[in-house]
Amino acid sequence: MNKIRTYASGKKIWISIDETSDAAGRYVANAIIGTLEIDHPGKTFLLNSECLEKANHGTNARFFDKSLLLLWPDGVKRENVLLFVTDAAPYMVKAARSLKLLYANMEHVTCLAHALHRVSEEIRKYFPLVDEFISNMKKVFLKAPSRTLIFKTFAPNIPLPPNPVITRWGTWINASLYYCKHLSSIKNVLRELSREEATAIVKTQDLIDNQTLKCNLIYIKTNFSSLPESINRLETSDLSLKDSIKIVVDFRQKIQQSKNEIGIAIQNKLKMVLEKNTGFETLSKISKIIDGNESDTAHFPDEFNIDDITYMKFVPITSVDVERSFSCYKTLLADNRRSFVFENLKELLIV
């Protein structure tokens, strides 16, 4: 903790907070901070990890203040906090709104990778046939070594079917792209499976010749194949603000090419998600100023000190760092470590 305090001393910072539920049923919140440098990406630290009684705007706001008091025990330097990154949960937005009264220099942005994932969820909603096929294919090969062996025998040159998890950003779209590419090989494998074994096999064998399924897979790949790639690029560490915003803008331009009813609905979903994220608009203006492309004083973000803007070149617009800290936490809390006292678990995690 002293190393973190020493490194962050006198520096402008950003902070990201999120919570998860662990295997022991606790609500665990993590606070990640990163230093803001003018000419290069700063360092990122896990600052705090706490058990919350419940997840709401009050507990998260108090956790925010408590975490920064760890960083600055002699008094929180509120003017040094320039950015707060969270997910788009209503209680997190409410917490950020209340904290902004105390942290006047702070801008709040909701995670843009999560925003694109919400677009992915919207796409899934419009293709129930594809969703049913992906879901049943997952059931056919999950924990089924004999069927996996048949798959490797009759389709040796392609990877096993993906196991998309709805809460993992963009994995459903990736699964659609996989089936669009390998549907004929998958069909050969399904022919070798007995319909008597499982209901999921019956459903996939009946669906695979469905012409609507094939048309839907083609449409998804043609119009939305850039979505998982965009999310992966946003998850990259140490991106500049300009590069991060360009990824979102490029994706928005690519989906404009789809002019049918579904395409327009997806475009409207993205538009709505971005319009709700007021911090994204502010950071877009700041990026243009830093890049020398914004000279219109009417669009100058007045709430920012001019000197503060110079530190915004490498601010993040995603909460992937805090998501990665949860991955570390869940790896640390293995089945044979459940008797860990949380205070020890927290300190081990931070170290």
mmCIF file of C-alpha atoms in Angstrom:
data_model
loop_
_atom_site.group_PDB
_atom_site.id
_atom_site.type_symbol
_atom_site.label_atom_id
_atom_site.label_comp_id
_atom_site.label_asym_id
_atom_site.label_seq_id
_atom_site.Cartn_x
_atom_site.Cartn_y
_atom_site.Cartn_z
ATOM 1 C CA MET A 1 0.000 0.000 0.000
ATOM 2 C CA ASN A 2 2.884 2.340 0.724
ATOM 3 C CA LYS A 3 4.296 1.647 -2.750
ATOM 4 C CA ILE A 4 0.937 2.552 -4.305
ATOM 5 C CA ARG A 5 0.724 5.767 -2.226
ATOM 6 C CA THR A 6 4.278 6.754 -3.114
ATOM 7 C CA TYR A 7 3.768 6.198 -6.831
ATOM 8 C CA ALA A 8 0.412 8.000 -6.953
ATOM 9 C CA SER A 9 1.554 10.897 -4.765
ATOM 10 C CA GLY A 10 0.747 14.224 -6.429
ATOM 11 C CA LYS A 11 -0.601 12.533 -9.587
ATOM 12 C CA LYS A 12 -3.993 12.836 -11.240
ATOM 13 C CA ILE A 13 -5.889 9.539 -11.180
ATOM 14 C CA TRP A 14 -8.894 7.661 -12.563
ATOM 15 C CA ILE A 15 -10.877 5.132 -10.547
ATOM 16 C CA SER A 16 -13.088 2.205 -11.499
ATOM 17 C CA ILE A 17 -15.443 0.322 -9.165
ATOM 18 C CA ASP A 18 -17.585 -2.755 -9.688
ATOM 19 C CA GLU A 19 -18.947 -5.572 -7.580
ATOM 20 C CA THR A 20 -19.536 -9.279 -7.988
ATOM 21 C CA SER A 21 -20.916 -12.142 -5.920
ATOM 22 C CA ASP A 22 -18.387 -14.813 -4.982
ATOM 23 C CA ALA A 23 -18.674 -18.566 -4.309
ATOM 24 C CA ALA A 24 -19.334 -17.879 -0.618
ATOM 25 C CA GLY A 25 -22.352 -15.694 -1.463
ATOM 26 C CA ARG A 26 -20.682 -12.385 -0.540
ATOM 27 C CA TYR A 27 -21.025 -9.118 -2.466
ATOM 28 C CA VAL A 28 -17.416 -8.164 -3.180
ATOM 29 C CA ALA A 29 -16.501 -4.725 -4.520
ATOM 30 C CA ASN A 30 -13.104 -3.918 -6.033
ATOM 31 C CA ALA A 31 -11.628 -0.475 -6.604
ATOM 32 C CA ILE A 32 -8.998 -0.045 -9.320
ATOM 33 C CA ILE A 33 -7.058 3.183 -9.742
ATOM 34 C CA GLY A 34 -4.703 4.309 -12.472
ATOM 35 C CA THR A 35 -2.378 7.283 -12.677
ATOM 36 C CA LEU A 36 -2.798 9.779 -15.503
ATOM 37 C CA GLU A 37 0.338 10.884 -17.310
ATOM 38 C CA ILE A 38 0.637 13.452 -20.084
ATOM 39 C CA ASP A 39 2.838 11.560 -22.556
ATOM 40 C CA HIS A 40 2.443 7.854 -21.740
ATOM 41 C CA PRO A 41 -0.028 5.424 -20.109
ATOM 42 C CA GLY A 42 0.052 5.432 -16.316
ATOM 43 C CA LYS A 43 0.216 2.479 -13.919
ATOM 44 C CA THR A 44 -2.858 0.613 -12.687
ATOM 45 C CA PHE A 45 -3.336 -0.726 -9.137
ATOM 46 C CA LEU A 46 -5.957 -2.701 -7.248
ATOM 47 C CA LEU A 47 -6.477 -0.297 -4.354
ATOM 48 C CA ASN A 48 -9.219 -1.881 -2.264
ATOM 49 C CA SER A 49 -11.503 -4.894 -1.977
ATOM 50 C CA GLU A 50 -14.422 -5.016 0.453
ATOM 51 C CA CYS A 51 -17.507 -7.063 1.286
ATOM 52 C CA LEU A 52 -20.687 -5.013 0.845
ATOM 53 C CA GLU A 53 -23.893 -5.730 2.756
ATOM 54 C CA LYS A 54 -25.822 -5.082 -0.460
ATOM 55 C CA ALA A 55 -25.192 -3.527 -3.845
ATOM 56 C CA ASN A 56 -26.776 -0.078 -4.112
ATOM 57 C CA HIS A 57 -25.752 3.516 -4.771
ATOM 58 C CA GLY A 58 -25.148 4.287 -1.073
ATOM 59 C CA THR A 59 -22.803 1.369 -0.364
ATOM 60 C CA ASN A 60 -20.849 1.998 -3.575
ATOM 61 C CA ALA A 61 -20.489 5.738 -2.876
ATOM 62 C CA ARG A 62 -19.174 5.009 0.617
ATOM 63 C CA PHE A 63 -16.812 2.359 -0.773
ATOM 64 C CA PHE A 64 -15.526 4.953 -3.300
ATOM 65 C CA ASP A 65 -14.712 7.444 -0.523
ATOM 66 C CA LYS A 66 -13.243 4.787 1.764
ATOM 67 C CA SER A 67 -10.950 3.530 -0.994
ATOM 68 C CA LEU A 68 -9.561 6.982 -1.746
ATOM 69 C CA LEU A 69 -8.992 7.537 1.974
ATOM 70 C CA LEU A 70 -6.686 4.497 1.821
ATOM 71 C CA LEU A 71 -4.736 6.228 -0.927
ATOM 72 C CA TRP A 72 -4.657 9.613 0.812
ATOM 73 C CA PRO A 73 -4.911 8.906 4.584
ATOM 74 C CA ASP A 74 -4.105 12.540 5.442
ATOM 75 C CA GLY A 75 -7.089 13.789 3.447
ATOM 76 C CA VAL A 76 -8.621 12.867 0.108
ATOM 77 C CA LYS A 77 -7.295 15.033 -2.725
ATOM 78 C CA ARG A 78 -10.634 15.368 -4.517
ATOM 79 C CA GLU A 79 -9.263 17.688 -7.191
ATOM 80 C CA ASN A 80 -6.900 14.928 -8.387
ATOM 81 C CA VAL A 81 -9.704 12.486 -9.332
ATOM 82 C CA LEU A 82 -10.528 13.143 -12.985
ATOM 83 C CA LEU A 83 -12.485 10.073 -14.112
ATOM 84 C CA PHE A 84 -14.834 7.473 -12.618
ATOM 85 C CA VAL A 85 -15.494 4.355 -14.746
ATOM 86 C CA THR A 86 -18.359 1.980 -13.903
ATOM 87 C CA ASP A 87 -20.883 -0.267 -15.592
ATOM 88 C CA ALA A 88 -24.247 1.191 -16.624
ATOM 89 C CA ALA A 89 -26.268 -0.177 -13.677
ATOM 90 C CA PRO A 90 -28.743 2.529 -12.527
ATOM 91 C CA TYR A 91 -27.442 2.485 -8.927
ATOM 92 C CA MET A 92 -23.847 3.034 -10.154
ATOM 93 C CA VAL A 93 -24.986 5.991 -12.267
ATOM 94 C CA LYS A 94 -26.823 7.371 -9.228
ATOM 95 C CA ALA A 95 -23.739 6.887 -7.030
ATOM 96 C CA ALA A 96 -21.578 8.732 -9.584
ATOM 97 C CA ARG A 97 -24.088 11.589 -9.735
ATOM 98 C CA SER A 98 -23.961 12.062 -5.963
ATOM 99 C CA LEU A 99 -20.146 11.767 -5.837
ATOM 100 C CA LYS A 100 -19.786 14.429 -8.529
ATOM 101 C CA LEU A 101 -21.058 16.987 -6.010
ATOM 102 C CA LEU A 102 -17.920 16.329 -3.944
ATOM 103 C CA TYR A 103 -15.493 15.619 -6.786
ATOM 104 C CA ALA A 104 -16.053 18.656 -8.997
ATOM 105 C CA ASN A 105 -13.262 17.802 -11.479
ATOM 106 C CA MET A 106 -14.462 14.229 -12.007
ATOM 107 C CA GLU A 107 -16.201 12.958 -15.143
ATOM 108 C CA HIS A 108 -18.225 9.738 -15.053
ATOM 109 C CA VAL A 109 -18.247 7.325 -18.002
ATOM 110 C CA THR A 110 -19.972 3.947 -18.210
ATOM 111 C CA CYS A 111 -17.988 1.087 -19.745
ATOM 112 C CA LEU A 112 -18.050 1.158 -23.565
ATOM 113 C CA ALA A 113 -17.164 -2.539 -23.894
ATOM 114 C CA HIS A 114 -20.233 -3.280 -21.794
ATOM 115 C CA ALA A 115 -22.250 -0.941 -24.039
ATOM 116 C CA LEU A 116 -21.262 -2.967 -27.111
ATOM 117 C CA HIS A 117 -22.152 -6.146 -25.230
ATOM 118 C CA ARG A 118 -25.656 -4.727 -24.701
ATOM 119 C CA VAL A 119 -25.870 -4.308 -28.480
ATOM 120 C CA SER A 120 -24.841 -7.967 -28.787
ATOM 121 C CA GLU A 121 -27.694 -8.925 -26.441
ATOM 122 C CA GLU A 122 -30.094 -6.943 -28.621
ATOM 123 C CA ILE A 123 -28.913 -8.816 -31.732
ATOM 124 C CA ARG A 124 -29.472 -12.128 -29.942
ATOM 125 C CA LYS A 125 -33.054 -11.125 -29.159
ATOM 126 C CA TYR A 126 -33.890 -10.831 -32.866
ATOM 127 C CA PHE A 127 -32.590 -14.308 -33.787
ATOM 128 C CA PRO A 128 -34.335 -16.867 -31.532
ATOM 129 C CA LEU A 129 -33.689 -19.703 -33.995
ATOM 130 C CA VAL A 130 -29.922 -19.099 -33.938
ATOM 131 C CA ASP A 131 -30.053 -18.766 -30.149
ATOM 132 C CA GLU A 132 -31.873 -22.096 -29.822
ATOM 133 C CA PHE A 133 -29.358 -23.821 -32.100
ATOM 134 C CA ILE A 134 -26.331 -22.410 -30.223
ATOM 135 C CA SER A 135 -27.854 -23.330 -26.855
ATOM 136 C CA ASN A 136 -28.569 -26.929 -27.877
ATOM 137 C CA MET A 137 -25.178 -27.395 -29.540
ATOM 138 C CA LYS A 138 -23.605 -26.350 -26.258
ATOM 139 C CA LYS A 139 -25.660 -29.028 -24.443
ATOM 140 C CA VAL A 140 -24.732 -31.711 -26.993
ATOM 141 C CA PHE A 141 -20.963 -31.491 -26.444
ATOM 142 C CA LEU A 142 -20.675 -30.086 -22.900
ATOM 143 C CA LYS A 143 -19.213 -32.772 -20.587
ATOM 144 C CA ALA A 144 -19.741 -35.471 -23.235
ATOM 145 C CA PRO A 145 -16.341 -37.092 -23.981
ATOM 146 C CA SER A 146 -17.775 -39.753 -26.332
ATOM 147 C CA ARG A 147 -19.507 -37.123 -28.516
ATOM 148 C CA THR A 148 -16.396 -34.948 -28.439
ATOM 149 C CA LEU A 149 -14.414 -37.937 -29.765
ATOM 150 C CA ILE A 150 -16.934 -38.370 -32.608
ATOM 151 C CA PHE A 151 -16.603 -34.662 -33.392
ATOM 152 C CA LYS A 152 -12.806 -34.875 -33.582
ATOM 153 C CA THR A 153 -13.062 -37.976 -35.783
ATOM 154 C CA PHE A 154 -15.492 -36.558 -38.362
ATOM 155 C CA ALA A 155 -14.377 -32.912 -38.218
ATOM 156 C CA PRO A 156 -10.674 -33.050 -37.341
ATOM 157 C CA ASN A 157 -9.749 -29.744 -38.940
ATOM 158 C CA ILE A 158 -12.074 -27.435 -37.022
ATOM 159 C CA PRO A 159 -12.153 -26.482 -33.339
ATOM 160 C CA LEU A 160 -14.813 -27.807 -30.997
ATOM 161 C CA PRO A 161 -18.058 -25.771 -30.830
ATOM 162 C CA PRO A 162 -17.733 -22.705 -28.589
ATOM 163 C CA ASN A 163 -19.473 -22.491 -25.211
ATOM 164 C CA PRO A 164 -20.804 -18.933 -25.175
ATOM 165 C CA VAL A 165 -21.634 -17.397 -21.810
ATOM 166 C CA ILE A 166 -24.257 -14.675 -22.062
ATOM 167 C CA THR A 167 -22.527 -12.449 -19.500
ATOM 168 C CA ARG A 168 -19.209 -12.603 -21.352
ATOM 169 C CA TRP A 169 -18.940 -9.790 -23.823
ATOM 170 C CA GLY A 170 -19.637 -10.776 -27.430
ATOM 171 C CA THR A 171 -19.284 -14.554 -27.052
ATOM 172 C CA TRP A 172 -22.754 -15.210 -28.532
ATOM 173 C CA ILE A 173 -21.814 -13.350 -31.733
ATOM 174 C CA ASN A 174 -18.550 -15.324 -31.906
ATOM 175 C CA ALA A 175 -20.536 -18.562 -31.690
ATOM 176 C CA SER A 176 -22.791 -17.393 -34.566
ATOM 177 C CA LEU A 177 -19.732 -16.645 -36.693
ATOM 178 C CA TYR A 178 -18.324 -20.109 -35.908
ATOM 179 C CA TYR A 179 -21.501 -21.895 -37.032
ATOM 180 C CA CYS A 180 -21.798 -19.790 -40.169
ATOM 181 C CA LYS A 181 -18.277 -20.865 -41.157
ATOM 182 C CA HIS A 182 -18.487 -24.547 -40.192
ATOM 183 C CA LEU A 183 -22.164 -25.493 -40.570
ATOM 184 C CA SER A 184 -21.589 -28.187 -43.226
ATOM 185 C CA SER A 185 -18.909 -29.908 -41.104
ATOM 186 C CA ILE A 186 -21.149 -29.706 -38.023
ATOM 187 C CA LYS A 187 -23.934 -31.350 -40.046
ATOM 188 C CA ASN A 188 -21.655 -34.325 -40.837
ATOM 189 C CA VAL A 189 -20.903 -34.760 -37.131
ATOM 190 C CA LEU A 190 -24.561 -34.539 -36.080
ATOM 191 C CA ARG A 191 -25.452 -37.326 -38.534
ATOM 192 C CA GLU A 192 -23.256 -39.682 -36.491
ATOM 193 C CA LEU A 193 -25.047 -38.967 -33.204
ATOM 194 C CA SER A 194 -28.023 -41.048 -32.070
ATOM 195 C CA ARG A 195 -31.301 -39.203 -31.598
ATOM 196 C CA GLU A 196 -32.055 -41.537 -28.680
ATOM 197 C CA GLU A 197 -29.223 -40.106 -26.566
ATOM 198 C CA ALA A 198 -30.492 -36.606 -25.809
ATOM 199 C CA THR A 199 -33.257 -34.131 -26.646
ATOM 200 C CA ALA A 200 -30.596 -31.563 -27.560
ATOM 201 C CA ILE A 201 -29.325 -33.841 -30.362
ATOM 202 C CA VAL A 202 -32.853 -34.137 -31.799
ATOM 203 C CA LYS A 203 -33.275 -30.357 -31.774
ATOM 204 C CA THR A 204 -29.920 -29.622 -33.433
ATOM 205 C CA GLN A 205 -30.466 -32.286 -36.122
ATOM 206 C CA ASP A 206 -33.890 -30.813 -36.900
ATOM 207 C CA LEU A 207 -32.621 -27.218 -36.936
ATOM 208 C CA ILE A 208 -29.458 -27.632 -39.001
ATOM 209 C CA ASP A 209 -31.357 -27.997 -42.304
ATOM 210 C CA ASN A 210 -33.620 -25.040 -41.530
ATOM 211 C CA GLN A 211 -33.207 -22.427 -44.277
ATOM 212 C CA THR A 212 -34.113 -19.559 -41.915
ATOM 213 C CA LEU A 213 -31.267 -20.588 -39.602
ATOM 214 C CA LYS A 214 -28.798 -20.454 -42.498
ATOM 215 C CA CYS A 215 -30.092 -17.058 -43.672
ATOM 216 C CA ASN A 216 -29.869 -15.671 -40.128
ATOM 217 C CA LEU A 217 -26.281 -16.850 -39.682
ATOM 218 C CA ILE A 218 -25.315 -15.254 -42.992
ATOM 219 C CA TYR A 219 -26.986 -11.970 -41.985
ATOM 220 C CA ILE A 220 -25.268 -11.874 -38.580
ATOM 221 C CA LYS A 221 -21.825 -12.543 -40.063
ATOM 222 C CA THR A 222 -22.286 -10.034 -42.890
ATOM 223 C CA ASN A 223 -23.480 -7.169 -40.695
ATOM 224 C CA PHE A 224 -22.194 -7.714 -37.152
ATOM 225 C CA SER A 225 -18.939 -9.675 -37.417
ATOM 226 C CA SER A 226 -16.990 -6.579 -36.333
ATOM 227 C CA LEU A 227 -18.682 -6.514 -32.907
ATOM 228 C CA PRO A 228 -16.533 -9.129 -31.052
ATOM 229 C CA GLU A 229 -13.398 -7.657 -32.626
ATOM 230 C CA SER A 230 -14.386 -4.165 -31.458
ATOM 231 C CA ILE A 231 -14.958 -5.432 -27.906
ATOM 232 C CA ASN A 232 -11.599 -7.257 -27.898
ATOM 233 C CA ARG A 233 -9.803 -4.134 -29.087
ATOM 234 C CA LEU A 234 -11.480 -2.034 -26.389
ATOM 235 C CA GLU A 235 -10.237 -4.524 -23.786
ATOM 236 C CA THR A 236 -6.610 -3.850 -24.776
ATOM 237 C CA SER A 237 -4.558 -2.204 -22.030
ATOM 238 C CA ASP A 238 -2.949 1.231 -22.368
ATOM 239 C CA LEU A 239 -5.038 2.442 -25.319
ATOM 240 C CA SER A 240 -5.078 6.182 -25.906
ATOM 241 C CA LEU A 241 -8.405 7.968 -25.572
ATOM 242 C CA LYS A 242 -8.359 8.751 -29.301
ATOM 243 C CA ASP A 243 -7.894 5.070 -30.257
ATOM 244 C CA SER A 244 -10.604 3.883 -27.847
ATOM 245 C CA ILE A 245 -13.170 6.346 -29.172
ATOM 246 C CA LYS A 246 -12.236 5.510 -32.776
ATOM 247 C CA ILE A 247 -13.097 1.834 -32.149
ATOM 248 C CA VAL A 248 -16.621 2.800 -31.043
ATOM 249 C CA VAL A 249 -17.103 5.304 -33.872
ATOM 250 C CA ASP A 250 -15.857 2.804 -36.504
ATOM 251 C CA PHE A 251 -18.270 0.136 -35.234
ATOM 252 C CA ARG A 252 -21.154 2.614 -35.344
ATOM 253 C CA GLN A 253 -20.320 3.408 -38.973
ATOM 254 C CA LYS A 254 -20.097 -0.290 -39.942
ATOM 255 C CA ILE A 255 -23.554 -1.189 -38.658
ATOM 256 C CA GLN A 256 -25.071 1.780 -40.520
ATOM 257 C CA GLN A 257 -24.777 -0.326 -43.696
ATOM 258 C CA SER A 258 -27.646 -2.595 -42.610
ATOM 259 C CA LYS A 259 -30.850 -0.845 -43.725
ATOM 260 C CA ASN A 260 -33.536 -3.416 -42.942
ATOM 261 C CA GLU A 261 -35.818 -3.410 -39.876
ATOM 262 C CA ILE A 262 -33.442 -5.397 -37.657
ATOM 263 C CA GLY A 263 -30.418 -3.340 -38.711
ATOM 264 C CA ILE A 264 -32.203 -0.084 -37.872
ATOM 265 C CA ALA A 265 -33.304 -1.495 -34.481
ATOM 266 C CA ILE A 266 -29.686 -2.414 -33.647
ATOM 267 C CA GLN A 267 -28.492 1.039 -34.731
ATOM 268 C CA ASN A 268 -31.124 2.636 -32.488
ATOM 269 C CA LYS A 269 -30.016 0.454 -29.581
ATOM 270 C CA LEU A 270 -26.403 1.620 -29.967
ATOM 271 C CA LYS A 271 -27.545 5.232 -30.328
ATOM 272 C CA MET A 272 -29.623 4.992 -27.137
ATOM 273 C CA VAL A 273 -26.782 3.368 -25.170
ATOM 274 C CA LEU A 274 -24.305 6.072 -26.247
ATOM 275 C CA GLU A 275 -26.732 8.938 -25.620
ATOM 276 C CA LYS A 276 -27.287 7.751 -22.049
ATOM 277 C CA ASN A 277 -23.518 7.716 -21.538
ATOM 278 C CA THR A 278 -22.971 11.485 -21.246
ATOM 279 C CA GLY A 279 -19.360 10.972 -20.181
ATOM 280 C CA PHE A 280 -18.579 9.424 -23.568
ATOM 281 C CA GLU A 281 -19.694 12.611 -25.351
ATOM 282 C CA THR A 282 -17.539 14.746 -23.031
ATOM 283 C CA LEU A 283 -14.493 12.517 -23.537
ATOM 284 C CA SER A 284 -15.049 12.615 -27.317
ATOM 285 C CA LYS A 285 -14.809 16.419 -27.185
ATOM 286 C CA ILE A 286 -11.692 16.219 -25.004
ATOM 287 C CA SER A 287 -10.101 13.747 -27.438
ATOM 288 C CA LYS A 288 -10.679 16.181 -30.311
ATOM 289 C CA ILE A 289 -9.118 19.023 -28.303
ATOM 290 C CA ILE A 290 -6.051 16.917 -27.430
ATOM 291 C CA ASP A 291 -5.739 15.848 -31.073
ATOM 292 C CA GLY A 292 -6.012 19.433 -32.335
ATOM 293 C CA ASN A 293 -9.328 18.863 -34.149
ATOM 294 C CA GLU A 294 -11.661 20.887 -31.925
ATOM 295 C CA SER A 295 -11.515 24.666 -32.141
ATOM 296 C CA ASP A 296 -15.176 25.520 -31.533
ATOM 297 C CA THR A 297 -15.323 27.253 -28.136
ATOM 298 C CA ALA A 298 -19.080 26.559 -27.929
ATOM 299 C CA HIS A 299 -18.281 22.860 -27.474
ATOM 300 C CA PHE A 300 -15.544 23.343 -24.869
ATOM 301 C CA PRO A 301 -16.238 21.246 -21.724
ATOM 302 C CA ASP A 302 -16.474 24.084 -19.185
ATOM 303 C CA GLU A 303 -16.593 21.767 -16.160
ATOM 304 C CA PHE A 304 -12.929 20.836 -16.730
ATOM 305 C CA ASN A 305 -9.897 22.794 -15.652
ATOM 306 C CA ILE A 306 -7.715 23.444 -18.736
ATOM 307 C CA ASP A 307 -4.670 21.830 -17.102
ATOM 308 C CA ASP A 308 -6.707 18.726 -16.186
ATOM 309 C CA ILE A 309 -7.505 18.095 -19.862
ATOM 310 C CA THR A 310 -3.810 17.639 -20.615
ATOM 311 C CA TYR A 311 -3.852 14.492 -18.409
ATOM 312 C CA MET A 312 -6.741 12.846 -20.275
ATOM 313 C CA LYS A 313 -4.805 11.478 -23.250
ATOM 314 C CA PHE A 314 -4.702 7.910 -21.877
ATOM 315 C CA VAL A 315 -7.874 7.697 -19.765
ATOM 316 C CA PRO A 316 -9.765 4.392 -20.114
ATOM 317 C CA ILE A 317 -13.369 4.167 -21.297
ATOM 318 C CA THR A 318 -13.898 0.553 -20.169
ATOM 319 C CA SER A 319 -13.993 -1.209 -16.792
ATOM 320 C CA VAL A 320 -12.047 -4.255 -18.012
ATOM 321 C CA ASP A 321 -9.334 -3.771 -15.374
ATOM 322 C CA VAL A 322 -11.792 -4.295 -12.533
ATOM 323 C CA GLU A 323 -13.295 -7.300 -14.376
ATOM 324 C CA ARG A 324 -9.797 -8.806 -14.588
ATOM 325 C CA SER A 325 -9.340 -8.270 -10.849
ATOM 326 C CA PHE A 326 -12.493 -10.370 -10.280
ATOM 327 C CA SER A 327 -10.992 -13.132 -12.412
ATOM 328 C CA CYS A 328 -7.906 -13.089 -10.163
ATOM 329 C CA TYR A 329 -10.129 -13.078 -7.078
ATOM 330 C CA LYS A 330 -12.158 -16.092 -8.209
ATOM 331 C CA THR A 331 -8.976 -17.973 -9.091
ATOM 332 C CA LEU A 332 -7.596 -17.198 -5.636
ATOM 333 C CA LEU A 333 -10.810 -18.337 -3.899
ATOM 334 C CA ALA A 334 -10.473 -21.986 -4.945
ATOM 335 C CA ASP A 335 -12.616 -24.793 -3.508
ATOM 336 C CA ASN A 336 -9.954 -25.637 -0.932
ATOM 337 C CA ARG A 337 -9.561 -22.007 0.218
ATOM 338 C CA ARG A 338 -13.103 -21.251 1.410
ATOM 339 C CA SER A 339 -11.993 -20.909 5.045
ATOM 340 C CA PHE A 340 -9.919 -17.826 4.139
ATOM 341 C CA VAL A 341 -10.729 -14.868 6.404
ATOM 342 C CA PHE A 342 -11.799 -12.139 3.975
ATOM 343 C CA GLU A 343 -9.295 -9.626 5.358
ATOM 344 C CA ASN A 344 -6.412 -12.009 4.536
ATOM 345 C CA LEU A 345 -7.946 -12.799 1.161
ATOM 346 C CA LYS A 346 -8.176 -9.070 0.391
ATOM 347 C CA GLU A 347 -4.553 -8.365 1.314
ATOM 348 C CA LEU A 348 -3.280 -11.344 -0.650
ATOM 349 C CA LEU A 349 -5.307 -10.191 -3.662
ATOM 350 C CA ILE A 350 -3.948 -6.629 -3.508
ATOM 351 C CA VAL A 351 -0.368 -7.832 -3.127
#
